Amino acid sequence: MIVNSLLILGGMGLVFGVALAVAAKLLAVEHDPKVDMILGVLPGANCGACGYPGCNGLAKAISEEKAPCGSCLVGGSSVAAKIAEIMGVALEAGDGPKFSRLMCAGGKGIAKDIAEYKGIDTCAAANAVSGGFKACSYGCLGIGSCVRECPFDAMYMGEDGLPKIDDSKCTGCGKCVSVCPRKLLALRSAEEPVNVVCCSKAPIPKSKQDCSAVCIGCQICVKNCPTSAISMNGTVAVIDNSKCTKCGICVQKCPVKCIHNLFGPDSDLRVEA
Amino acid sequence: MKELFIILLSTILVNNYMLARIMGTCPFIGVSNQFDTAMGMAAAVIFVMSLAAAVTWMVQYYLLVPLGLGFLQTVSFILVIAALVQLIEMIILKMSPTLYRALGIYLPLITTNCAVLGVAVINVREGYNFIQAVISGTGGGIGFSLVLIAMAALREKLNTAPIAKSFQGFPLALIITAQMAMAFLGFSGFNLEKLFGL
C-alpha cells in the first residue's frame, strides 16, 4: 500500500514535471530579449507602484515603449539610466520619479465660494451640482476625494482646504489624478518643478474677484522668460519643461502668484516631506 | 438528457459553489472590484472547472480506484489541477495570445481556487459518470461566474454610495455576500425533478 501510493503520487509528480518541462520547451513563445534584460535591472519587488502588474508587466510595457524608462519609482534614477541604456534612448526630462501635484492655488480665503454644499461627500458629486459651489468652476473643491483615494496614505487636507502631498509616501501611482473630477492633479518630477497652478478656462479678462490666484492672461511671464519657455495655451499660460531653466523669474513676476516652483521651499503648495 | 440538465441547473443555482457551499470566497471577494476583471475571471473559471472535472474524474477512476488508493484523492487532485492550469496557460499563450491576455493573471490564480477542487471531490462523492462530471464542472463554473459578475456590478455601484468608513471595502462585501447567499437559498426550494416532469 505504502509503496503503491508512493509510486503513484511520485510517478504523477514526475510525469507532470517532465510533461511541463517538455511543454515549456515545445510551446516556448519567442519574446523580446529586452524584456529579460530590463527585468534583470528592475528591483524585482513586484510592488505595483508603477501601475503595472509586477516588474514583469512593467518590463514588457517598457520594451514595447508603452511606458517611459523612468517608470520604476522604487529604482529611481539609477535604474532609469540602466533601462535607458538597454532601450538605447537618452533619458528625457520628466523621466524621473513623479509625484502628485495640485494645479490649483485657490484655497480658503483665496477663491470665493458662492454656495454652501451639503450633499454626497465626494468631489464628483459636488461638481455635478450646477458646476460646484465655488465661484471658479475649474478650481479645487477641497472635499478630498483624492485624499480618500490615495492607497499610500500620502495625502491629507491642509488648513487652506487644499490637498497636500507627502512626498516620502507618494509613489506617483496616479490614482488621485484619475479620481479628480476637475482634473487638477498631475504627476510631476523634480525636473519639471515650475508650473502654472491654474486650470481656469474662463475667458479673458478673468475676474480676480472670484479667485485672487487665477491666471489672468497678462502674459508678463511670457514676456519675461529668458528662454521663452512660456506660452499662452488658450486662457492660461503653460511652461515648456524642455526649455525651462528653473530660474524662477516667472514665479517672482507673476502678479497673481499663480506660478509656483512645486518642488521649492517658497510655494505654499509645496509638499511637506 | 433531462438528468444532465438538472445537474447543470442545480450546480448553477441550487448548489452554487460560492453561495451555497461557500467555496472560492477569496477570489470572489478579491476580483469582484471591477466589472471587467470579473468578466475575465469568470471566463477562466468556467474553462478550468470543466477541464479539471474531466481530468480528475479520469484520475479517480482509472488510477486511484483500481489501485485502491482512494485516500490519495485530495492530494492527487491538487497536483493534477496545478499541473493542468500550468499546461493550459502555456498552450493558450502559444495558440491564442489574445485569449491569454484576456484571461491574464486570473488563469494562474485559479490554481488556488478551492471551488475547482470542490467540484472534483463532489463529482466523485455524488458518483457521477464522466459526462455528468463534466456537466457538473461546467455548471459550477457558470454558477460561480454568475455570482461573481453580479457582485462586481453591485460593488461598482457601491463605489459612489456614501458608506460609513468602518464598512467600506471588505466588510460590506462580506455582508452583501451573505445577503446574496440568503437570496440564493430560495432556489433550494425548487423541486427540479417535478419542474421538468421527471
Coordinates of C-alpha atoms in Angstrom, one line a residue:
Chain A
M1 CA 0.0 0.0 0.0
I2 CA 2.7 2.4 1.0
V3 CA 4.8 1.5 -2.0
N4 CA 1.9 1.8 -4.3
S5 CA 0.9 5.2 -3.0
L6 CA 4.5 6.4 -3.1
L7 CA 4.8 5.2 -6.7
I8 CA 1.5 6.7 -7.9
L9 CA 2.0 10.1 -6.3
G10 CA 5.7 10.3 -7.0
G11 CA 5.0 9.0 -10.5
M12 CA 2.3 11.5 -11.1
G13 CA 4.6 14.3 -9.9
L14 CA 7.4 13.1 -12.2
V15 CA 5.1 12.7 -15.2
F16 CA 3.6 16.2 -14.7
G17 CA 7.0 17.7 -14.1
V18 CA 8.5 16.2 -17.2
A19 CA 5.4 17.0 -19.3
L20 CA 5.5 20.6 -18.1
A21 CA 9.2 20.9 -18.8
V22 CA 8.8 19.4 -22.3
A23 CA 5.8 21.6 -22.9
A24 CA 7.7 24.7 -21.8
K25 CA 10.3 23.9 -24.4
L26 CA 7.9 22.9 -27.2
L27 CA 5.5 25.8 -26.5
A28 CA 8.1 28.4 -25.8
V29 CA 7.0 31.7 -27.2
E30 CA 9.7 33.9 -28.6
H31 CA 9.7 37.3 -26.9
D32 CA 11.8 40.4 -26.9
P33 CA 15.1 39.7 -25.1
K34 CA 15.0 43.3 -23.9
V35 CA 12.2 42.2 -21.5
D36 CA 14.5 39.9 -19.7
M37 CA 17.3 42.4 -19.6
I38 CA 15.0 45.1 -18.2
L39 CA 13.6 42.6 -15.7
G40 CA 17.2 42.0 -14.6
V41 CA 17.7 45.6 -13.8
L42 CA 14.4 46.3 -12.1
P43 CA 14.3 45.8 -8.3
G44 CA 12.1 42.8 -8.5
A45 CA 9.9 43.7 -5.6
N46 CA 6.7 43.4 -7.7
C47 CA 5.3 46.3 -5.6
G48 CA 3.0 47.5 -8.4
A49 CA 3.6 51.2 -7.7
C50 CA 4.3 51.7 -11.4
G51 CA 0.7 50.8 -12.2
Y52 CA 1.6 47.5 -13.9
P53 CA 1.1 44.0 -12.5
G54 CA 4.6 43.4 -11.1
C55 CA 8.1 44.0 -12.6
N56 CA 7.4 41.6 -15.4
G57 CA 4.5 43.7 -16.6
L58 CA 6.5 46.9 -16.5
A59 CA 9.4 45.4 -18.3
K60 CA 7.1 44.3 -21.1
A61 CA 5.5 47.8 -21.3
I62 CA 8.9 49.5 -21.4
S63 CA 10.2 47.1 -24.1
E64 CA 7.1 48.0 -26.2
E65 CA 7.7 51.6 -25.5
K66 CA 4.3 52.0 -23.8
A67 CA 6.0 53.2 -20.5
P68 CA 8.8 55.6 -20.1
C69 CA 12.2 54.3 -18.9
G70 CA 11.8 56.0 -15.5
S71 CA 8.5 54.3 -14.6
C72 CA 10.0 52.4 -11.7
L73 CA 9.6 54.5 -8.6
V74 CA 11.5 52.3 -6.3
G75 CA 14.5 52.1 -8.6
G76 CA 14.8 55.8 -9.1
S77 CA 17.2 57.5 -11.4
S78 CA 19.9 54.8 -11.3
V79 CA 17.5 52.1 -12.6
A80 CA 16.1 54.5 -15.1
A81 CA 19.5 55.2 -16.5
K82 CA 20.3 51.5 -16.9
I83 CA 16.9 50.8 -18.6
A84 CA 17.5 53.8 -20.9
E85 CA 20.8 52.2 -21.9
I86 CA 19.1 48.8 -22.6
M87 CA 16.5 50.6 -24.7
G88 CA 19.1 52.7 -26.4
V89 CA 17.5 56.0 -25.7
A90 CA 18.5 59.1 -23.8
L91 CA 16.7 59.9 -20.6
E92 CA 14.2 62.7 -21.1
A93 CA 13.4 65.4 -18.6
G94 CA 10.5 64.2 -16.6
D95 CA 11.6 60.6 -16.7
G96 CA 12.5 60.6 -13.1
P97 CA 10.2 59.5 -10.3
K98 CA 6.9 61.5 -10.3
F99 CA 4.9 62.9 -7.5
S100 CA 1.3 64.1 -7.4
R101 CA 0.9 67.9 -7.6
L102 CA -2.2 70.0 -7.3
M103 CA -2.6 72.5 -10.2
C104 CA -4.8 75.0 -8.3
A105 CA -3.8 77.6 -5.7
G106 CA -7.4 78.6 -4.9
G107 CA -7.7 77.6 -1.3
K108 CA -9.8 79.1 1.5
G109 CA -9.6 82.9 1.5
I110 CA -8.2 83.0 -2.0
A111 CA -11.0 81.5 -4.0
K112 CA -14.6 82.6 -3.2
D113 CA -17.4 80.2 -2.5
I114 CA -20.8 81.1 -4.0
A115 CA -22.9 78.5 -2.2
E116 CA -22.8 76.0 0.6
Y117 CA -22.7 72.4 -0.3
K118 CA -24.3 69.7 1.8
G119 CA -24.6 66.5 -0.2
I120 CA -22.8 63.3 -1.0
D121 CA -19.3 63.6 0.3
T122 CA -17.4 63.2 -3.0
C123 CA -15.8 65.8 -5.3
A124 CA -17.6 64.2 -8.3
A125 CA -21.0 64.7 -6.7
A126 CA -20.3 68.3 -5.6
N127 CA -19.0 69.1 -9.1
A128 CA -22.2 67.7 -10.6
V129 CA -24.4 70.1 -8.7
S130 CA -24.7 73.1 -11.1
G131 CA -21.0 73.4 -11.6
G132 CA -19.9 73.2 -8.0
F133 CA -20.2 75.6 -5.1
K134 CA -17.1 77.7 -5.9
A135 CA -17.2 80.8 -7.9
C136 CA -14.5 79.3 -10.1
S137 CA -15.9 76.3 -11.8
Y138 CA -12.4 75.0 -12.6
G139 CA -10.8 75.2 -9.1
C140 CA -10.2 72.6 -6.4
L141 CA -13.4 71.8 -4.5
G142 CA -11.4 70.6 -1.4
I143 CA -13.8 67.8 -0.5
G144 CA -10.9 65.4 -0.6
S145 CA -11.9 62.5 -2.8
C146 CA -8.2 62.3 -3.8
V147 CA -7.2 62.0 -0.1
R148 CA -9.6 59.1 0.4
E149 CA -8.4 57.5 -2.9
C150 CA -4.7 57.5 -2.0
P151 CA -3.7 53.9 -1.3
F152 CA -0.4 55.0 0.3
D153 CA -1.8 57.5 2.8
A154 CA 0.3 60.2 1.2
M155 CA -2.3 62.9 1.1
Y156 CA -4.1 65.0 3.6
M157 CA -6.3 68.1 3.6
G158 CA -4.4 71.2 4.5
E159 CA -5.8 74.0 6.6
D160 CA -6.3 76.1 3.4
G161 CA -8.8 73.5 2.1
L162 CA -6.4 72.1 -0.5
P163 CA -4.9 68.6 -0.5
K164 CA -1.3 68.3 0.5
I165 CA 1.0 65.5 -0.6
D166 CA 3.7 63.8 1.5
D167 CA 6.5 63.1 -1.0
S168 CA 8.0 60.5 1.3
K169 CA 4.9 58.4 0.9
C170 CA 3.7 59.4 -2.6
T171 CA 4.6 56.8 -5.2
G172 CA 3.2 58.7 -8.2
C173 CA 0.6 55.9 -8.9
G174 CA -1.8 58.5 -10.3
K175 CA -4.9 57.2 -8.5
C176 CA -5.7 60.7 -7.2
V177 CA -5.2 62.1 -10.7
S178 CA -7.9 59.9 -12.2
V179 CA -10.3 60.5 -9.3
C180 CA -10.3 64.3 -9.5
P181 CA -13.4 65.4 -11.4
R182 CA -11.8 68.7 -12.4
K183 CA -8.5 67.1 -13.5
L184 CA -6.5 69.4 -11.2
L185 CA -3.9 66.8 -10.1
A186 CA -0.9 66.0 -12.2
L187 CA 2.2 63.9 -11.9
R188 CA 5.4 66.0 -11.9
S189 CA 9.0 65.0 -11.4
A190 CA 11.7 67.2 -9.7
E191 CA 13.0 68.0 -13.2
E192 CA 9.8 69.9 -14.1
P193 CA 9.2 71.9 -10.9
V194 CA 7.9 75.3 -12.3
N195 CA 4.2 75.2 -13.1
V196 CA 1.3 77.5 -13.7
V197 CA -1.0 76.3 -11.0
C198 CA -4.3 77.4 -12.5
C199 CA -6.5 75.5 -14.9
S200 CA -9.3 78.1 -15.3
K201 CA -10.7 78.0 -18.8
A202 CA -12.9 81.1 -18.1
P203 CA -12.5 83.7 -20.9
I204 CA -10.0 86.5 -20.6
P205 CA -10.4 89.1 -19.0
K206 CA -10.9 87.0 -15.8
S207 CA -12.3 88.5 -12.7
K208 CA -9.9 88.5 -9.7
Q209 CA -13.0 88.8 -7.6
D210 CA -13.7 85.1 -7.7
C211 CA -10.1 83.9 -7.0
S212 CA -7.1 86.0 -6.3
A213 CA -4.7 83.3 -7.7
V214 CA -6.3 82.9 -11.1
C215 CA -4.1 83.2 -14.2
I216 CA -5.4 86.4 -15.7
G217 CA -3.6 86.0 -19.0
C218 CA -1.5 89.1 -18.5
Q219 CA 1.5 87.5 -20.3
I220 CA 4.0 89.1 -18.0
C221 CA 5.6 85.7 -17.5
V222 CA 5.7 85.1 -21.3
K223 CA 7.5 88.3 -21.9
N224 CA 9.9 87.9 -19.0
C225 CA 11.0 84.3 -19.6
P226 CA 14.7 84.4 -20.7
T227 CA 14.4 81.1 -22.6
S228 CA 10.9 81.8 -24.0
A229 CA 9.7 78.6 -22.4
I230 CA 6.3 80.1 -21.5
S231 CA 3.4 80.5 -24.0
M232 CA -0.3 81.1 -23.8
N233 CA -2.4 77.9 -24.2
G234 CA -5.9 79.4 -24.5
T235 CA -6.8 81.1 -21.3
V236 CA -3.8 80.1 -19.1
A237 CA 0.0 80.2 -19.5
V238 CA 1.9 77.0 -19.9
I239 CA 5.5 76.2 -19.3
D240 CA 7.5 74.0 -21.7
N241 CA 9.7 72.0 -19.4
S242 CA 12.2 71.1 -22.0
K243 CA 13.1 74.8 -22.3
C244 CA 12.6 75.8 -18.6
T245 CA 15.9 76.5 -16.7
K246 CA 14.1 76.8 -13.3
C247 CA 15.5 80.4 -13.0
G248 CA 12.3 81.4 -11.1
I249 CA 11.8 84.8 -12.7
C250 CA 8.3 84.0 -13.7
V251 CA 7.5 82.8 -10.1
Q252 CA 8.5 86.3 -8.9
K253 CA 7.0 88.3 -11.7
C254 CA 3.5 86.7 -11.7
P255 CA 1.2 89.4 -10.3
V256 CA -1.4 86.9 -9.1
K257 CA 1.2 84.4 -7.7
C258 CA -0.2 81.5 -9.7
I259 CA 3.2 80.3 -10.9
H260 CA 4.9 78.1 -8.3
N261 CA 8.1 76.1 -8.0
L262 CA 6.3 73.0 -6.8
F263 CA 9.5 71.4 -5.5
G264 CA 10.9 74.6 -4.0
P265 CA 10.6 75.9 -0.4
D266 CA 8.6 79.0 -1.2
S267 CA 5.3 77.7 -2.7
D268 CA 2.5 77.1 -0.2
L269 CA 1.5 74.2 -2.4
R270 CA 4.9 72.8 -1.6
V271 CA 4.7 69.4 -0.2
E272 CA 5.7 68.6 3.3
A273 CA 8.3 65.8 3.4
Chain B
M1 CA -30.7 14.3 -21.2
K2 CA -33.1 15.7 -18.6
E3 CA -30.9 14.4 -15.9
L4 CA -27.9 16.3 -17.2
F5 CA -30.0 19.5 -17.4
I6 CA -31.0 19.1 -13.8
I7 CA -27.3 18.6 -12.8
L8 CA -26.4 21.8 -14.8
L9 CA -29.2 23.8 -13.2
S10 CA -28.6 22.6 -9.7
T11 CA -24.9 23.4 -9.8
I12 CA -25.6 26.9 -11.2
L13 CA -28.4 27.9 -8.8
V14 CA -29.3 25.4 -6.1
N15 CA -25.9 24.2 -5.1
N16 CA -24.0 27.3 -6.2
Y17 CA -20.4 26.7 -5.2
M18 CA -19.9 30.3 -4.0
L19 CA -23.2 30.9 -2.2
A20 CA -24.4 27.5 -1.1
R21 CA -21.2 25.7 -0.5
I22 CA -19.1 28.8 0.4
M23 CA -16.1 27.8 -1.7
G24 CA -13.8 30.1 -3.6
T25 CA -14.5 33.1 -1.3
C26 CA -11.0 34.5 -1.7
P27 CA -11.0 35.0 -5.5
F28 CA -14.7 36.0 -5.2
I29 CA -14.0 38.9 -2.9
G30 CA -10.6 39.7 -4.5
V31 CA -11.6 40.2 -8.1
S32 CA -15.2 41.5 -7.7
N33 CA -14.0 45.1 -7.5
Q34 CA -14.3 45.8 -11.2
F35 CA -16.8 44.5 -13.8
D36 CA -14.1 44.0 -16.5
T37 CA -11.8 41.9 -14.3
A38 CA -14.7 39.9 -13.0
M39 CA -15.6 39.0 -16.6
G40 CA -12.0 37.8 -17.3
M41 CA -12.0 35.7 -14.1
A42 CA -15.4 34.3 -14.9
A43 CA -14.3 33.0 -18.3
A44 CA -11.2 31.5 -16.8
V45 CA -13.1 29.7 -14.0
I46 CA -15.7 28.2 -16.4
F47 CA -12.8 26.9 -18.6
V48 CA -10.7 25.5 -15.8
M49 CA -13.6 23.9 -13.9
S50 CA -14.9 22.0 -16.9
L51 CA -11.4 20.7 -17.8
A52 CA -10.5 19.9 -14.2
A53 CA -13.7 18.0 -13.7
A54 CA -12.9 15.8 -16.7
V55 CA -9.3 15.1 -15.8
T56 CA -9.8 14.5 -12.1
W57 CA -12.6 12.1 -13.0
M58 CA -10.2 10.1 -15.1
V59 CA -7.5 10.1 -12.4
Q60 CA -10.0 8.9 -9.9
Y61 CA -11.5 6.0 -11.9
Y62 CA -8.5 4.9 -14.0
L63 CA -5.8 5.4 -11.4
L64 CA -6.9 5.7 -7.8
V65 CA -9.9 3.3 -7.7
P66 CA -8.2 0.3 -9.5
L67 CA -5.2 0.5 -7.1
G68 CA -7.4 1.1 -4.0
L69 CA -5.7 4.4 -3.3
G70 CA -8.9 6.5 -2.7
F71 CA -7.3 8.2 0.3
L72 CA -4.9 9.9 -2.0
Q73 CA -7.8 11.7 -3.7
T74 CA -7.3 15.2 -2.3
V75 CA -3.5 15.4 -2.7
S76 CA -3.5 13.9 -6.2
F77 CA -6.4 16.2 -7.3
I78 CA -4.4 19.3 -6.2
L79 CA -1.4 18.1 -8.1
V80 CA -3.5 17.4 -11.2
I81 CA -5.2 20.8 -11.1
A82 CA -2.0 22.7 -10.6
A83 CA -0.2 20.9 -13.4
L84 CA -3.3 21.3 -15.6
V85 CA -3.5 25.0 -15.1
Q86 CA 0.2 25.4 -15.9
L87 CA -0.1 23.4 -19.0
I88 CA -3.3 25.2 -20.2
E89 CA -1.5 28.6 -19.6
M90 CA 1.3 27.5 -21.9
I91 CA -0.9 26.2 -24.6
I92 CA -3.1 29.3 -24.6
L93 CA -0.1 31.6 -24.7
K94 CA 1.1 29.7 -27.8
M95 CA -2.2 29.2 -29.5
S96 CA -4.0 32.4 -28.8
P97 CA -2.1 35.3 -27.2
T98 CA -5.4 37.3 -27.4
L99 CA -7.2 34.9 -25.1
Y100 CA -4.1 34.7 -22.9
R101 CA -4.2 38.5 -22.5
A102 CA -7.9 38.4 -21.8
L103 CA -7.6 35.8 -19.1
G104 CA -4.3 37.3 -17.9
I105 CA -3.4 36.9 -14.2
Y106 CA -6.6 35.0 -13.4
L107 CA -5.6 31.8 -15.0
P108 CA -2.7 31.0 -12.6
L109 CA -4.8 32.4 -9.7
I110 CA -7.4 29.7 -10.3
T111 CA -4.8 27.0 -9.2
T112 CA -5.6 28.0 -5.7
N113 CA -9.3 28.3 -6.1
C114 CA -10.8 25.8 -3.8
A115 CA -14.1 25.7 -5.7
V116 CA -12.2 23.9 -8.5
L117 CA -11.0 21.2 -6.1
G118 CA -14.5 21.2 -4.6
V119 CA -16.0 20.3 -8.0
A120 CA -13.6 17.4 -8.4
V121 CA -14.3 16.0 -5.0
I122 CA -18.0 16.4 -5.1
N123 CA -18.2 14.8 -8.5
V124 CA -16.7 11.7 -7.0
R125 CA -18.8 11.8 -3.9
E126 CA -22.0 12.0 -6.0
G127 CA -20.9 9.1 -8.1
Y128 CA -21.3 10.9 -11.4
N129 CA -20.2 9.3 -14.6
F130 CA -17.8 11.1 -17.0
I131 CA -20.4 13.2 -18.9
Q132 CA -22.3 14.1 -15.7
A133 CA -19.0 15.1 -14.1
V134 CA -18.1 17.5 -16.9
I135 CA -21.6 19.0 -16.9
S136 CA -21.4 19.5 -13.2
G137 CA -18.0 21.2 -13.6
T138 CA -19.3 23.5 -16.3
G139 CA -22.3 24.3 -14.2
G140 CA -20.2 25.0 -11.2
G141 CA -18.1 27.4 -13.3
I142 CA -21.2 29.2 -14.7
G143 CA -22.7 29.4 -11.2
F144 CA -19.5 30.9 -9.8
S145 CA -19.3 33.4 -12.7
L146 CA -22.9 34.4 -12.3
V147 CA -22.4 35.4 -8.7
L148 CA -19.0 36.9 -9.3
I149 CA -20.3 39.2 -12.1
A150 CA -23.4 40.1 -10.2
M151 CA -21.2 41.0 -7.2
A152 CA -18.9 43.1 -9.4
A153 CA -21.8 45.1 -10.7
L154 CA -23.1 45.7 -7.2
R155 CA -19.7 46.8 -5.9
E156 CA -19.2 49.2 -8.8
K157 CA -22.5 50.9 -7.8
L158 CA -21.3 50.9 -4.2
N159 CA -18.2 53.0 -5.1
T160 CA -20.4 56.1 -5.4
A161 CA -22.6 55.4 -2.4
P162 CA -22.0 57.1 1.0
I163 CA -20.8 54.3 3.2
A164 CA -19.7 54.5 6.8
K165 CA -15.9 54.2 6.9
S166 CA -15.8 51.1 9.0
F167 CA -18.0 49.3 6.4
Q168 CA -16.1 50.3 3.3
G169 CA -14.5 47.6 1.2
F170 CA -14.4 44.0 2.5
P171 CA -16.8 44.3 5.4
L172 CA -19.6 45.4 3.2
A173 CA -18.6 42.9 0.5
L174 CA -19.0 40.1 3.1
I175 CA -22.4 41.4 4.2
I176 CA -23.6 41.6 0.7
T177 CA -22.3 38.1 0.0
A178 CA -24.3 36.8 3.0
Q179 CA -27.4 38.5 1.7
M180 CA -26.9 37.1 -1.8
A181 CA -26.4 33.7 -0.2
M182 CA -29.8 34.0 1.6
A183 CA -31.4 35.1 -1.6
F184 CA -30.0 32.1 -3.4
L185 CA -31.3 29.8 -0.6
G186 CA -34.7 30.4 -2.2
F187 CA -33.6 28.2 -5.1
S188 CA -33.2 25.2 -2.8
G189 CA -37.0 25.2 -2.6
F190 CA -37.1 24.2 -6.3
N191 CA -38.1 20.7 -6.9
L192 CA -36.2 20.4 -10.2
E193 CA -37.4 16.9 -10.9
K194 CA -41.1 17.9 -10.6
L195 CA -40.4 21.2 -12.5
F196 CA -39.2 19.3 -15.6
G197 CA -41.6 16.4 -15.2
L198 CA -39.2 13.6 -14.4

